[in-house]
Coordinates of C-alpha atoms in Angstrom, one line a residue:
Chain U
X1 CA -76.9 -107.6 200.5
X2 CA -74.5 -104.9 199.2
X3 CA -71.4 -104.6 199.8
X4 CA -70.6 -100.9 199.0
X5 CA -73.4 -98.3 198.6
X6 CA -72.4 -94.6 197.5
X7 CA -75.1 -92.4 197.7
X8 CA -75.5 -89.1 196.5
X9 CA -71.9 -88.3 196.0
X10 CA -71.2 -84.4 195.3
X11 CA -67.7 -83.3 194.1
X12 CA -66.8 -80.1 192.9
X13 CA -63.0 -78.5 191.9
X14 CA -63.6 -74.9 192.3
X15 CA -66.3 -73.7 189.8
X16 CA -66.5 -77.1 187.9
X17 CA -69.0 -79.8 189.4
X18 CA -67.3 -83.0 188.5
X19 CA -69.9 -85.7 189.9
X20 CA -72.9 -84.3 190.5
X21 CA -74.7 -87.1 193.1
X22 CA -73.8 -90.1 192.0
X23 CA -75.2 -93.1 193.7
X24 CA -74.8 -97.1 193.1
X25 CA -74.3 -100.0 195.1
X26 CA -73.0 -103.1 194.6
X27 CA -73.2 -106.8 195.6
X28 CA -70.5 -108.6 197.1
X29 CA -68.1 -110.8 194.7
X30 CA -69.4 -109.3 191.8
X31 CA -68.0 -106.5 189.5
X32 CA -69.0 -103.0 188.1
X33 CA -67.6 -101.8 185.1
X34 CA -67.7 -97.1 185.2
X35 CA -67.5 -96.2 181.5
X36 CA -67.7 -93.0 180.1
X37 CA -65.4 -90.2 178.2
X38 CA -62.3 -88.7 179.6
X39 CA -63.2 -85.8 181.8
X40 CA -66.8 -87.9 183.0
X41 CA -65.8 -88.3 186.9
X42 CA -64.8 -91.6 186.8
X43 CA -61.4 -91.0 188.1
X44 CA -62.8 -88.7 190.6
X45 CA -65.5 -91.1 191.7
X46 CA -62.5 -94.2 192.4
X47 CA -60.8 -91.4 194.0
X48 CA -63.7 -90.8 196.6
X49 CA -64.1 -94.0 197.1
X50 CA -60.4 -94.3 198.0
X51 CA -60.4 -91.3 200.1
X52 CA -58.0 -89.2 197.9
X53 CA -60.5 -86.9 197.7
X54 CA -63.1 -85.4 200.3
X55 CA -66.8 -85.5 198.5
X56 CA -68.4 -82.5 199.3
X57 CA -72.1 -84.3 199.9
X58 CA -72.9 -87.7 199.7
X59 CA -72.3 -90.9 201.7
X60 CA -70.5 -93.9 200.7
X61 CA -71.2 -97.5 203.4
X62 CA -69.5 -100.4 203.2
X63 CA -71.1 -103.4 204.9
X64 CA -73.8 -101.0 205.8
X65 CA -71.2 -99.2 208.0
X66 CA -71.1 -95.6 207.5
X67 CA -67.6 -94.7 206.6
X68 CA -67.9 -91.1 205.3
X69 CA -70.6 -88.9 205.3
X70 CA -70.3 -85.5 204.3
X71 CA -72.7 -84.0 206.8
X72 CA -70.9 -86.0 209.7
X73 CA -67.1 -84.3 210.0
X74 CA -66.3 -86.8 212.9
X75 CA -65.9 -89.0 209.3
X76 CA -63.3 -86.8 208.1
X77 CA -61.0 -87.1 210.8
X78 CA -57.3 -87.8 209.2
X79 CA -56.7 -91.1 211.6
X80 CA -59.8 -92.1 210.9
X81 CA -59.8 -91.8 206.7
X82 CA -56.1 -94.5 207.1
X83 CA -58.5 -97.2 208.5
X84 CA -61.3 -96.7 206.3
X85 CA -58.9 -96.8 203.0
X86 CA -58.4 -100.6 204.0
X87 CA -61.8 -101.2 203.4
X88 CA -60.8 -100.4 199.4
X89 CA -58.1 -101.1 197.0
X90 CA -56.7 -98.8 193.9
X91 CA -54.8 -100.0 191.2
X92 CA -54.1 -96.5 189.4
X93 CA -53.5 -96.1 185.4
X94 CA -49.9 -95.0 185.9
X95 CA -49.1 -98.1 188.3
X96 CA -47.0 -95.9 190.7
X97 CA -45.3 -98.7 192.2
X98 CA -42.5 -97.8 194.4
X99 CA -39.2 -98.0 192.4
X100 CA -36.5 -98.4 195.4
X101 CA -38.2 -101.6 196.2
X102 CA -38.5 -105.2 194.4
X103 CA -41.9 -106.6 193.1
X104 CA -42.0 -108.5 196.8
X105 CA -40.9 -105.3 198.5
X106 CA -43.9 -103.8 197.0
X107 CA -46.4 -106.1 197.9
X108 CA -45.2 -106.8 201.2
X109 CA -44.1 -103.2 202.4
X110 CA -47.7 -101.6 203.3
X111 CA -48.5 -105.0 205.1
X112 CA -45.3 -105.2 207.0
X113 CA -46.1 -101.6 208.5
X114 CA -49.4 -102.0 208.7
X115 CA -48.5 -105.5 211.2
X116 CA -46.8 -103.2 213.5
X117 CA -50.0 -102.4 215.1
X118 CA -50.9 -105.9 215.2
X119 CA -50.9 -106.9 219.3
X120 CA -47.9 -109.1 220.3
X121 CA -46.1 -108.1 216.8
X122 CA -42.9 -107.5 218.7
X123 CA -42.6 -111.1 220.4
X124 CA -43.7 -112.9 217.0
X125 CA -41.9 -110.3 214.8
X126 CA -40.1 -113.0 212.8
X127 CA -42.7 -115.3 212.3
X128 CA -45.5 -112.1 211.3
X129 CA -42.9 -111.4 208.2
X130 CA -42.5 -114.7 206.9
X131 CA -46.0 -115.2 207.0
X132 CA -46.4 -111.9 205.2
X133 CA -43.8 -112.6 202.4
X134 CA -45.5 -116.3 202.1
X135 CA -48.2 -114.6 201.1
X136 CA -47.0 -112.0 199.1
X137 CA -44.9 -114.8 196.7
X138 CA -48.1 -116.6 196.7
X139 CA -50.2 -113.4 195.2
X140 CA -47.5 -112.6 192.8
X141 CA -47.5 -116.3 191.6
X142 CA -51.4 -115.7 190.8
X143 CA -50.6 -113.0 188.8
X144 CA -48.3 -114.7 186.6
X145 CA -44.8 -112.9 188.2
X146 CA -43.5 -116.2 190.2
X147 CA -40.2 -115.6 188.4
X148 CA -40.0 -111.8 188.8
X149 CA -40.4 -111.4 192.7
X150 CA -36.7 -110.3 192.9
X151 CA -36.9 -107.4 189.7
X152 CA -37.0 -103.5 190.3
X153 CA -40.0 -102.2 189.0
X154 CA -37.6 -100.5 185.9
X155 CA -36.4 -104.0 184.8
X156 CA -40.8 -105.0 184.2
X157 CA -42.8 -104.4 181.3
X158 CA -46.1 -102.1 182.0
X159 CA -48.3 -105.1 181.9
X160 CA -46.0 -106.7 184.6
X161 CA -45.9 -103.3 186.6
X162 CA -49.4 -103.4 186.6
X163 CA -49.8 -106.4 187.3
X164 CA -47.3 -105.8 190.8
X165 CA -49.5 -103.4 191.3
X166 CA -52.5 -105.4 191.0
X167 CA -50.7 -107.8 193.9
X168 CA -49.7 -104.9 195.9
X169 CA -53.6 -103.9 196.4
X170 CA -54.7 -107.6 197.1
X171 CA -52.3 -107.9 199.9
X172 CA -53.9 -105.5 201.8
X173 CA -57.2 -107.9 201.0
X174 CA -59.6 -104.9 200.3
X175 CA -63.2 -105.5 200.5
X176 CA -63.3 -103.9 197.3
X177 CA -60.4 -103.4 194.4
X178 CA -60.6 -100.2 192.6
X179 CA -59.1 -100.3 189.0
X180 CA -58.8 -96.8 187.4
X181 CA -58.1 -97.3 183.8
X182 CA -55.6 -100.2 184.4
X183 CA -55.0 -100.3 180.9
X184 CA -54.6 -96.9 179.7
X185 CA -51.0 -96.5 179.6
X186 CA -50.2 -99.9 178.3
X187 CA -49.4 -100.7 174.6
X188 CA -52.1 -102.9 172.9
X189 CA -50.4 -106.3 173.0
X190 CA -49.2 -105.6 176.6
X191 CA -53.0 -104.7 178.4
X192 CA -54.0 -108.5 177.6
X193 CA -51.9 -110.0 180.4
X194 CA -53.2 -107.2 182.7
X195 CA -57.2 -107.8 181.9
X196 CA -56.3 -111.5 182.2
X197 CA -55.1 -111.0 185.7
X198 CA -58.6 -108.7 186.8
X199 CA -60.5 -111.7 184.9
X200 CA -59.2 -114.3 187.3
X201 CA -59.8 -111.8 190.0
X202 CA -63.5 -111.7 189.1
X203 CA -63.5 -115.2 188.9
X204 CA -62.5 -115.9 192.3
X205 CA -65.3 -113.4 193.1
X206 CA -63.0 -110.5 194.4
X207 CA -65.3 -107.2 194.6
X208 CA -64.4 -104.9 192.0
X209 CA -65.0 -101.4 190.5
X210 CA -62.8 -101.0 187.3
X211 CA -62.9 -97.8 185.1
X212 CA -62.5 -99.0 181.8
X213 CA -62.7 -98.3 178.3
X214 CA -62.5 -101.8 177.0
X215 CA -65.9 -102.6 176.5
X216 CA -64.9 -106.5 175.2
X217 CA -63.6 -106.5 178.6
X218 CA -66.3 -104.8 180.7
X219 CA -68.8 -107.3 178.7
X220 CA -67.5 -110.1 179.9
X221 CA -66.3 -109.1 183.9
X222 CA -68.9 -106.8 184.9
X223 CA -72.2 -107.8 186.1
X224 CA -73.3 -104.3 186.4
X225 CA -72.0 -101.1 184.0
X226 CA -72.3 -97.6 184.5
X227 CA -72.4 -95.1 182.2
X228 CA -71.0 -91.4 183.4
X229 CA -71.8 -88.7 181.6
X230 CA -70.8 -85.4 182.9
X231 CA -70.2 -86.1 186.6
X232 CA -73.8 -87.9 186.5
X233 CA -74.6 -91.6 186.0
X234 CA -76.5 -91.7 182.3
X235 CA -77.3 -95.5 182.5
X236 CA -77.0 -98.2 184.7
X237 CA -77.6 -102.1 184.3
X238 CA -76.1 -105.5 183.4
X239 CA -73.8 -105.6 180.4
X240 CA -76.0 -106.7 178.2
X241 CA -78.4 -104.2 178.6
X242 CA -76.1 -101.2 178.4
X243 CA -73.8 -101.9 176.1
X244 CA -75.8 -104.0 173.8
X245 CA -78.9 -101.7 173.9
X246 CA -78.0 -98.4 174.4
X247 CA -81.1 -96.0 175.7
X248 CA -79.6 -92.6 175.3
X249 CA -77.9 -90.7 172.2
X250 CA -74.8 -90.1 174.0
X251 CA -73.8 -93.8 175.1
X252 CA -75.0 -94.4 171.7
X253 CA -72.1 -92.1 170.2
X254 CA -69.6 -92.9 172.8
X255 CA -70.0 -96.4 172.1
X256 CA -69.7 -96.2 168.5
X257 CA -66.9 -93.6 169.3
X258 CA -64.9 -96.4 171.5
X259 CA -66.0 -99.5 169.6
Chain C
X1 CA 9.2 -70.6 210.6
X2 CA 10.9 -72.9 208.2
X3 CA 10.2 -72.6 204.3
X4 CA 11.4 -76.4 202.7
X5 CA 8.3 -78.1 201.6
X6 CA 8.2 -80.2 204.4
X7 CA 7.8 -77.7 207.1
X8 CA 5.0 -75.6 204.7
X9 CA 3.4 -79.1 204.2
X10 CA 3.2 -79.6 208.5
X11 CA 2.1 -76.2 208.6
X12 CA -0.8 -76.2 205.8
X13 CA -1.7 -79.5 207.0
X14 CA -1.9 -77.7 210.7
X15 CA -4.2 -75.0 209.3
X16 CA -6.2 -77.7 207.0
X17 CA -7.4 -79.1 210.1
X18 CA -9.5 -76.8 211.1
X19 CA -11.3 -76.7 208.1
X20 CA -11.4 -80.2 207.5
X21 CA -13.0 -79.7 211.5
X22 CA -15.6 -76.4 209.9
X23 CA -16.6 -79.0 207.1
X24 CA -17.6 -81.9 209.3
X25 CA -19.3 -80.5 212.1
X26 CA -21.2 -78.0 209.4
X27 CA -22.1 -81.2 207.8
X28 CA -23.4 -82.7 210.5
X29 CA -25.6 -80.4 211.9
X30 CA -26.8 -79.0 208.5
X31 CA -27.8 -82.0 206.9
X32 CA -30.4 -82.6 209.2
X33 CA -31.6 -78.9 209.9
X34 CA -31.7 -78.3 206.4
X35 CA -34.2 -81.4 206.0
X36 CA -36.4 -79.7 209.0
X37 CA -36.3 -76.2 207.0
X38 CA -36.9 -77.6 203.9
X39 CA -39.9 -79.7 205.2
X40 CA -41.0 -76.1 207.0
X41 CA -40.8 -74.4 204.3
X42 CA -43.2 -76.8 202.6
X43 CA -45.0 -76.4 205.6
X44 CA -49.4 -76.2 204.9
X45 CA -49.0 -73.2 207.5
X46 CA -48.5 -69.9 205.8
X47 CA -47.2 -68.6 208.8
X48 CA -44.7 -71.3 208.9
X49 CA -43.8 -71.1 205.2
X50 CA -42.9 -66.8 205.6
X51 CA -40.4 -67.5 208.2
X52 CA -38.7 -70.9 206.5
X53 CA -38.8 -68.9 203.4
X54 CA -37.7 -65.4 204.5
X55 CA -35.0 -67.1 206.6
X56 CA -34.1 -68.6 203.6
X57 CA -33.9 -65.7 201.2
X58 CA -31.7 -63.3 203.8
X59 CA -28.7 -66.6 204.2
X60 CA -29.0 -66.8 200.8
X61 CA -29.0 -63.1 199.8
X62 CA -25.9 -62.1 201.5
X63 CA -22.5 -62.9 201.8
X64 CA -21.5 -65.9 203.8
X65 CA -18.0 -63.7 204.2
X66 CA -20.7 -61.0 206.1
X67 CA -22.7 -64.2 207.8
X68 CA -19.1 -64.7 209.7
X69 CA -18.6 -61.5 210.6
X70 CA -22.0 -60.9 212.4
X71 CA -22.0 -64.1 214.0
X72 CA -19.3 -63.0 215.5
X73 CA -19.7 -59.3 216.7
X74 CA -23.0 -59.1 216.7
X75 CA -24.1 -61.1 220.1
X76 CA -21.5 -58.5 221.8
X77 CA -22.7 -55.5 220.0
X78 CA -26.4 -56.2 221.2
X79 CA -26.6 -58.3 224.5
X80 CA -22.9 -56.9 225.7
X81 CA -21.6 -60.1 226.3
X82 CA -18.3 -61.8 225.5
X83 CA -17.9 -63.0 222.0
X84 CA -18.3 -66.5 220.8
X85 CA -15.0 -68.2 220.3
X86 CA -13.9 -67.7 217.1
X87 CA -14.1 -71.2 216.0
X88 CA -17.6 -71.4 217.5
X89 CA -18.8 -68.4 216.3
X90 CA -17.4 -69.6 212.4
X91 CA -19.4 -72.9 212.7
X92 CA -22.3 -71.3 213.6
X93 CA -22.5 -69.6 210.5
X94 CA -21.4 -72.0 208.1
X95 CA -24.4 -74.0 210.2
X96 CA -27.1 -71.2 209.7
X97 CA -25.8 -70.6 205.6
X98 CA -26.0 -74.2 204.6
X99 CA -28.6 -75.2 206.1
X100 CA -30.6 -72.4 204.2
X101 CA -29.0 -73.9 201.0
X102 CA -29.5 -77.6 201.6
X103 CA -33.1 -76.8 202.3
X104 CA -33.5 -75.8 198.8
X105 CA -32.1 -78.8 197.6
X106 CA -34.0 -80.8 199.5
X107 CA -37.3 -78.9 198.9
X108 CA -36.4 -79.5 195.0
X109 CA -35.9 -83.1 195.5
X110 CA -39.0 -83.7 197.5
X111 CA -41.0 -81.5 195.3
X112 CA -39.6 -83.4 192.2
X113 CA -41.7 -86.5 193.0
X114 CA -44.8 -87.8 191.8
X115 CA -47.5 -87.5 193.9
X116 CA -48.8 -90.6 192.5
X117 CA -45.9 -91.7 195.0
X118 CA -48.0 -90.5 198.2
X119 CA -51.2 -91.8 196.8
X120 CA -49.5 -95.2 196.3
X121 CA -49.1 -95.4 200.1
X122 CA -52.1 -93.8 201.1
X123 CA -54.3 -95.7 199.8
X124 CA -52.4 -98.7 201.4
X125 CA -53.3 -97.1 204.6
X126 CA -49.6 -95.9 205.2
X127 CA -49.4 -92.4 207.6
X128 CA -47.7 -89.6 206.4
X129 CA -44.5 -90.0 208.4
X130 CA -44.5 -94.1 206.6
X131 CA -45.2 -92.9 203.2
X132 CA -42.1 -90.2 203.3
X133 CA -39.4 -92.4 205.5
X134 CA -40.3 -95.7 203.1
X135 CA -41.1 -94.3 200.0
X136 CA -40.5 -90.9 199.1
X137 CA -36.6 -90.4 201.1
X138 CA -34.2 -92.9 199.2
X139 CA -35.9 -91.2 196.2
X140 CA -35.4 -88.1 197.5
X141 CA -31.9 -89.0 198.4
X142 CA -31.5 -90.3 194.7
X143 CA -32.3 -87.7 193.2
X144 CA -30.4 -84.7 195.4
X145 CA -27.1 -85.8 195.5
X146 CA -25.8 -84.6 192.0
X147 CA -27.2 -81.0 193.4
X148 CA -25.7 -81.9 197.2
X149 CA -22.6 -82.9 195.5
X150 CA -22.1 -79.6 194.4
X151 CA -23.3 -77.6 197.7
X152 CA -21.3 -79.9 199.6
X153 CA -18.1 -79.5 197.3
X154 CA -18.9 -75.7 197.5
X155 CA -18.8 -75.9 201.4
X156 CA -15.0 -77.6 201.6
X157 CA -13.2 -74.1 199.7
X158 CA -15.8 -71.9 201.7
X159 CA -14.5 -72.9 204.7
X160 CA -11.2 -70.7 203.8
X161 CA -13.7 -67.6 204.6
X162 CA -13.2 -68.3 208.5
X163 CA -10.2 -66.8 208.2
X164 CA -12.4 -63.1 208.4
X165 CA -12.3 -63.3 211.8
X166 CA -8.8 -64.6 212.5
X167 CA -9.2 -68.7 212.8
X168 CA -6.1 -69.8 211.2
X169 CA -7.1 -71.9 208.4
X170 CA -4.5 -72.9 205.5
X171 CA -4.9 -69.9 203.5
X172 CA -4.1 -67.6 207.1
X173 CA -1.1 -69.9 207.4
X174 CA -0.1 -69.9 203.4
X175 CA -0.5 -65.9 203.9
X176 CA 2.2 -65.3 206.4
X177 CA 4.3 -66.5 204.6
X178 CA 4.1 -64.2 202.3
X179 CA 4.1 -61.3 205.0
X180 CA 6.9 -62.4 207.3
X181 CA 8.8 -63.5 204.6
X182 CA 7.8 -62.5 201.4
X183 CA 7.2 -66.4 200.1
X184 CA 4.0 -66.6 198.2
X185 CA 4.3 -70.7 196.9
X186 CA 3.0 -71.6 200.1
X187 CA -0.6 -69.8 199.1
X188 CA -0.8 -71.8 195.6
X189 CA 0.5 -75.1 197.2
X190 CA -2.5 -74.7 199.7
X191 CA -4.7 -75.1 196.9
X192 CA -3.4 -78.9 196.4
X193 CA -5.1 -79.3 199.9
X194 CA -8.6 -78.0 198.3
X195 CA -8.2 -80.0 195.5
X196 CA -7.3 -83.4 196.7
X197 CA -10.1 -83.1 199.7
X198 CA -12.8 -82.2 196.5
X199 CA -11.0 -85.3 194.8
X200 CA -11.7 -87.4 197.4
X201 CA -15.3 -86.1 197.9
X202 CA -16.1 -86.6 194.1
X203 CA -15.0 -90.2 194.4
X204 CA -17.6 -90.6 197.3
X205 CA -20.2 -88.9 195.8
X206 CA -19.9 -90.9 192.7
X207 CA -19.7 -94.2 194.6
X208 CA -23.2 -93.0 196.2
X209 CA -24.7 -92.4 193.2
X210 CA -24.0 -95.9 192.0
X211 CA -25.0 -97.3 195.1
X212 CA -28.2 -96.1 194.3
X213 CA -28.2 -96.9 190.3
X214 CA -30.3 -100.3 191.4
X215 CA -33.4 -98.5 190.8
X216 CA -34.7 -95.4 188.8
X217 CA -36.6 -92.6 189.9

């Protein structure tokens, strides 16, 4: 039974058609791996699924529940988009954590606000926050930062950063986790910590759709890779299949281009 | 009037007052307004945006020396009623022109960062009004006060300009003394007043900004 299903999904910047109906779906617990050149829609396609962008057609369900539908605008209603973020996670290339606040504010902060809506969160404020920090120390320890709960994002390394940010999205426990190129802007010697983290993620069978351009890495976590070529999915299929036995010229050069 | 340094000093300080009084209550209210116009001016309504903007570019455009002047005539001229007090009518135009400039510091500031900040909190299913008073404001904050330093620095020696319409600030007070009887220290001495107030100011500011050296943005 899948757990996400996007179907069809249209997105165009003024003239330029950036994904033109892409369509997947994917089981719950396991992971998909988007690969494909700078400038193919992945970005745009974690995006959509994230709600930072509108898709101009398409549909995208999660636990068969409709949550946008580009022909239905009562889906696009601004109240109703917060709500349906929940649903995913994004963990974006340039971390973007929140620099006034500690690694715990981070993680803590969006569940915090989000627990004012909770029913009875005024009479059991105290006891709501503890909980929620109890958690947060507990996801940060996961990630390897036990010991850096109480640092400002400028005193972290990028793999740390990232790797806040990778606790920061768990907290809000997404149905899915979105990872858009959680590596890029990393040095070498520093991304290994971060793909370590999404690999333990995987392994607790967290649901996940990472853009990635470390194929080592998408190997070995995904149990489904997509290949975007031009705003369209090229090829589609278990690891193995895609990466080791490449059907069309252009994954054929794009693999050889990023191997 | 007496002219030892004591008696000028009571005198000036008299005068300083109501500066000191046009500073804080300018302060007060444009701090806030200026936020409101700057987030207007930002506004996703064009209409809204022309008016923030072309309210904006007319404070900014003419003299604040003028601004006084027609806060204060100008209600009689039109509607034929009483003028303002004077004091009232001067802090209603320092109101209108810094808030007009404070918006434009503020519009920098918030315009200055990422928007990778607002997509943080969106996608954490933070509103609007969450993502701006928890995550984008202390940056904001951060980052404007060098700029605000200087507006707000600006603002103490323009408060001498009330003077236009007869409030007797320090520099009226320094001034008769060199009418009535033909002393002009008094008028450089009031500048000691200016420049210990800024003094005092700079300290502040610069205790703020280290206040908010924890973190970079």
């Amino acid at each position: 039974m899948a757990i996400l299903e996007a179907s069809n999904i249209h997105k165009r910047f003024g003239g330029t058609e950036v994904l033109k109906g892409v369509s997947f779906s994917l089981e719950r617990g396991k992971s998909l791996a988007l690969i494909g050149s700078s400038g193919s829609g992945k970005t745009t396609l974690l995006r959509c699924l994230n709600f930072l962008e509108q898709p101009d057609g398409g549909t995208i369900s999660v636990n068969s529940e409709v949550l946008f539908d580009a022909a239905d605008p009562s889906t696009h209603t601004e109240s109703g988009v917060r709500k349906k973020r929940l649903h995913f996670g994004l963990v974006f290339q340039q971390f973007n954590l929140f620099p006034q606040y500690t690694a715990l504010g981070n993680v803590t902060l969006a569940p915090e606000l989000l627990a004012r809506d909770e029913p009875g969160y005024a009479s059991d404020k105290a006891r709501i926050l503890a909980r929620i920090r109890e958690e947060a120390r507990g996801i940060l320890a996961q990630v390897g930062l036990a010991d850096k709960m109480d640092s400002y994002p400028h005193e972290l390394s990028g793999g740390q950063q990232q790797r806040v940010a990778i606790a920061r999205a768990l907290a809000m426990k997404p149905d899915i986790l979105c990872f858009d190129e959680p590596t890029s802007a990393l040095d070498p010697e520093l991304s290994g910590e971060v793909l370590a983290a999404i690999r333990r993620l995987s392994e607790r069978n967290i649901t996940m759709v990472i853009a990635t351009h470390e194929m080592g890495f998408a190997r070995e976590v995904a149990s489904q890779v997509i290949f975007l070529s031009d705003g369209a999915i090229l090829e589609s299929g278990p690891p193995e299949q895609v990466l080791a036995n490449p059907q069309t010229e252009r994954l054929r050069s794009f693999l050889n281009a990023v191997l | 009037m007496g002219a030892g340094l004591a008696d000028v000093t009571i005198n000036l300080i008299e005068g300083f007052k109501l500066n000191c009084i046009v500073f804080g209550v300018t302060l007060l209210f444009s701090l806030p307004l200026g936020l409101g116009l700057a987030l207007c001016s930002m506004s996703r309504y064009r209409a809204v945006r022309v008016v923030s903007k072309t309210f904006v570019w007319i404070v900014r455009g003419t003299p604040l020396l003028l601004q006084i002047i027609v806060v204060f005539f100008v209600p009689g001229l039109l509607l034929n009623v009483s003028p303002p007090e004077r004091m009232d009518a001067a802090v209603i135009a320092f109101v209108i022109n810094y808030t007009a400039y404070f918006s434009e510091v503020y519009r920098g500031g918030i315009e200055s960062i990422p928007k990778g900040q607002y997509e943080a909190g969106q996608v954490l299913g933070m509103t609007k009004s969450q993502i701006f008073f928890k995550v984008i404001l202390l940056q904001v904050v951060k980052r404007i006060i060098p700029p605000m330093s200087n507006e707000i620095i600006t603002l103490v020696k323009d408060t001498a300009l009330m003077r236009v319409i007869a409030n007797k600030e320090i520099i009226m007070f320094a001034q008769q003394y060199i009418s009535g009887q033909a002393i002009i220290w008094p008028l450089f001495y009031s500048g000691v007043f200016f420049l210990l107030f800024c003094g005092v100011l700079t300290l502040l500011f610069g205790a703020a900004e280290r206040r908010l050296g924890y973190f970079r943005a």
